[in-house]
Amino acid sequence: MRETGGAVAVGARDRLSMIYFGQSRNGLTLGVQLDVGSRIPIATTAMGRAYIWALPPDDRAALLRELRDHYGSRWPKMRDGIERAGETIARYGFATSAGEWQDDVHAVGVALKLNDGTGPYAFNCGAPAFRFTEDRLMNDIGPRLVAMVRNIETALGGIIAPTKKEEGRRGRGGRTRVVEGIR
C-alpha cells in the first residue's frame, strides 16, 4: 500500500468517531497529515463507513440512530452516503469517501473482523484528490486495500470467508439496505 502514495491507517470506534491506533505514510504522502490518536467522523469517512457495515445489524441500527440524532437536518445527506457505502461494500468489499469528509481528500476503507471478540476495526487508505481519483479508488486502491486486510485477517485468525451456500442465504448480490429504517 505504501507504493500508492497514500496514507494507510487502522482505527477503532470511540463514540461517533474513529480513532487511529496505527498509521503509515511514506514521503510521497501530501496533504493527509493524520497520525496515531487522530479522530475522524464515522458518517463521512471511508474508514467509518466500512466500520458501520461490519457491525451486526442490531448494533448498526443503534449506531445509525445515534448518528441521526447527532446530525439532525444534515442526516439525510449522510445517510445517503452510508447507504451508497453499503452497496459498494457488498459489490467490491470496500467503502469510499471522495470529498465527503474533506473536499480535497479521497479514501477507501475496509473492515477488519477478528474471531477474538474484539472489533470490528477498519483500515483506510487516503490521499489528496488529485492523487486518488475516483477511478483509481475503485480500480486500484480499493482492491489493494481489500487484499491487504484479508491477508491480515488470515494471519490473525480472522473471519473465514463465507461459503457459496452462506452467500446465497444473504440474497442475490448481497445488497441490503439496513439504513432504510433509519430516517
Short mmCIF file of C-alpha atoms in Angstrom, two decimals:
data_model
loop_
_atom_site.label_atom_id
_atom_site.label_comp_id
_atom_site.label_asym_id
_atom_site.label_seq_id
_atom_site.Cartn_x
_atom_site.Cartn_y
_atom_site.Cartn_z
CA MET A 1 0.00 0.00 0.00
CA ARG A 2 2.92 2.35 0.60
CA GLU A 3 3.60 2.35 -3.17
CA THR A 4 0.25 4.07 -3.80
CA GLY A 5 1.38 7.40 -2.36
CA GLY A 6 -1.45 7.31 0.17
CA ALA A 7 -1.53 7.17 3.93
CA VAL A 8 -2.80 3.92 5.48
CA ALA A 9 -4.33 3.75 8.94
CA VAL A 10 -6.23 1.35 11.18
CA GLY A 11 -8.74 2.57 13.70
CA ALA A 12 -11.49 1.71 16.14
CA ARG A 13 -14.69 3.39 17.23
CA ASP A 14 -14.91 5.93 20.04
CA ARG A 15 -18.47 7.27 20.34
CA LEU A 16 -19.30 8.82 16.96
CA SER A 17 -15.70 8.89 15.73
CA MET A 18 -12.98 6.55 14.63
CA ILE A 19 -9.59 6.93 16.29
CA TYR A 20 -6.38 5.94 14.56
CA PHE A 21 -4.31 3.49 16.57
CA GLY A 22 -1.90 2.67 13.77
CA GLN A 23 -0.78 4.73 10.80
CA SER A 24 1.79 4.56 8.00
CA ARG A 25 2.69 7.00 5.28
CA ASN A 26 5.67 7.40 3.03
CA GLY A 27 7.45 10.53 1.90
CA LEU A 28 5.12 10.89 -1.09
CA THR A 29 2.04 11.38 1.08
CA LEU A 30 0.95 15.00 0.85
CA GLY A 31 -1.97 16.75 2.47
CA VAL A 32 -3.13 13.91 4.73
CA GLN A 33 -1.36 14.66 7.99
CA LEU A 34 -3.26 12.46 10.43
CA ASP A 35 -1.39 10.31 12.92
CA VAL A 36 -1.97 7.87 15.78
CA GLY A 37 -4.62 9.37 18.04
CA SER A 38 -6.31 11.34 15.25
CA ARG A 39 -10.10 11.37 15.39
CA ILE A 40 -12.22 11.26 12.23
CA PRO A 41 -16.02 11.10 11.85
CA ILE A 42 -17.77 7.77 11.28
CA ALA A 43 -20.53 9.01 8.97
CA THR A 44 -18.49 10.69 6.23
CA THR A 45 -15.20 8.80 6.10
CA ALA A 46 -14.34 5.60 4.27
CA MET A 47 -12.96 4.08 7.49
CA GLY A 48 -16.10 4.95 9.41
CA ARG A 49 -18.43 3.64 6.72
CA ALA A 50 -16.51 0.36 6.48
CA TYR A 51 -16.84 0.05 10.26
CA ILE A 52 -20.60 0.72 10.17
CA TRP A 53 -21.22 -2.05 7.65
CA ALA A 54 -19.07 -4.54 9.61
CA LEU A 55 -21.33 -4.27 12.66
CA PRO A 56 -24.04 -6.82 13.41
CA PRO A 57 -27.43 -5.46 12.20
CA ASP A 58 -28.75 -4.53 15.66
CA ASP A 59 -25.55 -2.69 16.59
CA ARG A 60 -25.54 -0.93 13.21
CA ALA A 61 -29.15 0.21 13.67
CA ALA A 62 -28.34 1.58 17.14
CA LEU A 63 -25.32 3.49 15.83
CA LEU A 64 -27.32 4.88 12.91
CA ARG A 65 -29.98 6.17 15.34
CA GLU A 66 -27.21 7.91 17.32
CA LEU A 67 -25.83 9.44 14.14
CA ARG A 68 -29.30 10.58 13.03
CA ASP A 69 -29.91 12.27 16.38
CA HIS A 70 -26.45 13.86 16.37
CA TYR A 71 -26.57 15.26 12.83
CA GLY A 72 -30.21 16.40 12.75
CA SER A 73 -31.01 18.15 9.48
CA ARG A 74 -27.67 17.05 7.95
CA TRP A 75 -28.60 13.37 8.47
CA PRO A 76 -30.34 12.67 5.10
CA LYS A 77 -27.20 13.52 3.12
CA MET A 78 -25.02 11.46 5.46
CA ARG A 79 -27.47 8.55 5.41
CA ASP A 80 -27.33 8.55 1.61
CA GLY A 81 -23.53 8.29 1.71
CA ILE A 82 -23.72 5.44 4.22
CA GLU A 83 -26.26 3.62 2.02
CA ARG A 84 -24.00 4.00 -1.03
CA ALA A 85 -21.11 2.66 1.05
CA GLY A 86 -23.15 -0.43 1.95
CA GLU A 87 -23.84 -1.08 -1.72
CA THR A 88 -20.18 -0.57 -2.64
CA ILE A 89 -19.02 -2.88 0.14
CA ALA A 90 -21.49 -5.57 -0.94
CA ARG A 91 -20.23 -5.34 -4.51
CA TYR A 92 -16.50 -4.60 -4.14
CA GLY A 93 -15.57 -5.20 -0.49
CA PHE A 94 -14.65 -1.60 0.34
CA ALA A 95 -16.25 1.77 1.11
CA THR A 96 -15.28 5.09 -0.44
CA SER A 97 -15.35 8.72 0.58
CA ALA A 98 -14.47 11.12 -2.21
CA GLY A 99 -14.58 14.64 -0.86
CA GLU A 100 -17.38 13.87 1.59
CA TRP A 101 -15.31 14.37 4.73
CA GLN A 102 -12.81 16.91 3.42
CA ASP A 103 -13.24 18.35 -0.07
CA ASP A 104 -9.71 17.56 -1.18
CA VAL A 105 -9.33 14.06 0.35
CA HIS A 106 -10.32 10.77 -1.29
CA ALA A 107 -10.10 7.44 0.51
CA VAL A 108 -11.20 3.82 0.64
CA GLY A 109 -12.00 1.82 3.77
CA VAL A 110 -12.12 -1.90 4.59
CA ALA A 111 -13.29 -3.52 7.82
CA LEU A 112 -11.13 -5.96 9.75
CA LYS A 113 -13.08 -8.67 11.55
CA LEU A 114 -11.41 -10.97 14.03
CA ASN A 115 -12.66 -14.04 15.89
CA ASP A 116 -11.30 -12.93 19.27
CA GLY A 117 -14.32 -10.92 20.40
CA THR A 118 -12.71 -7.55 19.63
CA GLY A 119 -13.58 -5.08 16.91
CA PRO A 120 -14.57 -4.71 14.27
CA TYR A 121 -11.78 -2.40 13.25
CA ALA A 122 -11.30 -0.61 9.96
CA PHE A 123 -8.42 0.36 7.69
CA ASN A 124 -8.34 3.24 5.27
CA CYS A 125 -6.02 4.48 2.58
CA GLY A 126 -6.36 8.13 1.67
CA ALA A 127 -4.61 10.85 -0.27
CA PRO A 128 -5.30 14.21 -1.87
CA ALA A 129 -7.99 14.01 -4.55
CA PHE A 130 -5.52 14.78 -7.35
CA ARG A 131 -3.54 11.66 -6.42
CA PHE A 132 -6.52 9.32 -5.79
CA THR A 133 -9.12 9.96 -8.45
CA GLU A 134 -12.46 8.19 -8.06
CA ASP A 135 -11.47 5.83 -10.87
CA ARG A 136 -8.22 4.97 -9.10
CA LEU A 137 -10.09 4.43 -5.80
CA MET A 138 -12.40 1.89 -7.45
CA ASN A 139 -9.92 0.08 -9.70
CA ASP A 140 -6.61 0.19 -7.83
CA ILE A 141 -6.61 1.43 -4.23
CA GLY A 142 -9.81 -0.33 -3.09
CA PRO A 143 -8.85 -3.79 -4.37
CA ARG A 144 -5.33 -3.42 -2.94
CA LEU A 145 -6.69 -2.49 0.49
CA VAL A 146 -9.16 -5.38 0.46
CA ALA A 147 -6.33 -7.82 -0.33
CA MET A 148 -4.15 -6.37 2.41
CA VAL A 149 -6.87 -6.52 5.08
CA ARG A 150 -7.92 -10.06 4.12
CA ASN A 151 -4.26 -11.14 4.41
CA ILE A 152 -4.11 -9.58 7.88
CA GLU A 153 -7.35 -11.34 8.87
CA THR A 154 -5.95 -14.65 7.71
CA ALA A 155 -2.69 -14.10 9.58
CA LEU A 156 -4.54 -13.16 12.78
CA GLY A 157 -7.16 -15.91 12.53
CA GLY A 158 -9.93 -13.55 11.45
CA ILE A 159 -13.28 -14.19 9.89
CA ILE A 160 -13.38 -17.12 7.49
CA ALA A 161 -14.87 -16.26 4.11
CA PRO A 162 -18.50 -17.42 3.73
CA THR A 163 -19.21 -20.48 1.61
CA LYS A 164 -21.26 -20.14 -1.58
CA LYS A 165 -24.21 -21.65 0.29
CA GLU A 166 -23.95 -18.99 3.02
CA GLU A 167 -23.64 -16.22 0.45
CA GLY A 168 -26.82 -17.49 -1.22
CA ARG A 169 -28.74 -17.06 2.03
CA ARG A 170 -27.91 -13.33 2.11
CA GLY A 171 -29.77 -12.79 -1.12
CA ARG A 172 -28.70 -12.12 -4.65
CA GLY A 173 -25.95 -9.56 -4.99
CA GLY A 174 -25.56 -9.28 -1.22
CA ARG A 175 -27.36 -5.93 -1.23
CA THR A 176 -29.22 -4.97 1.90
CA ARG A 177 -30.50 -1.53 2.77
CA VAL A 178 -30.30 -1.69 6.54
CA VAL A 179 -30.18 2.12 6.72
CA GLU A 180 -33.65 2.20 5.15
CA GLY A 181 -35.41 2.08 8.53
CA ILE A 182 -33.30 4.90 9.99
CA ARG A 183 -34.91 8.01 8.51
#
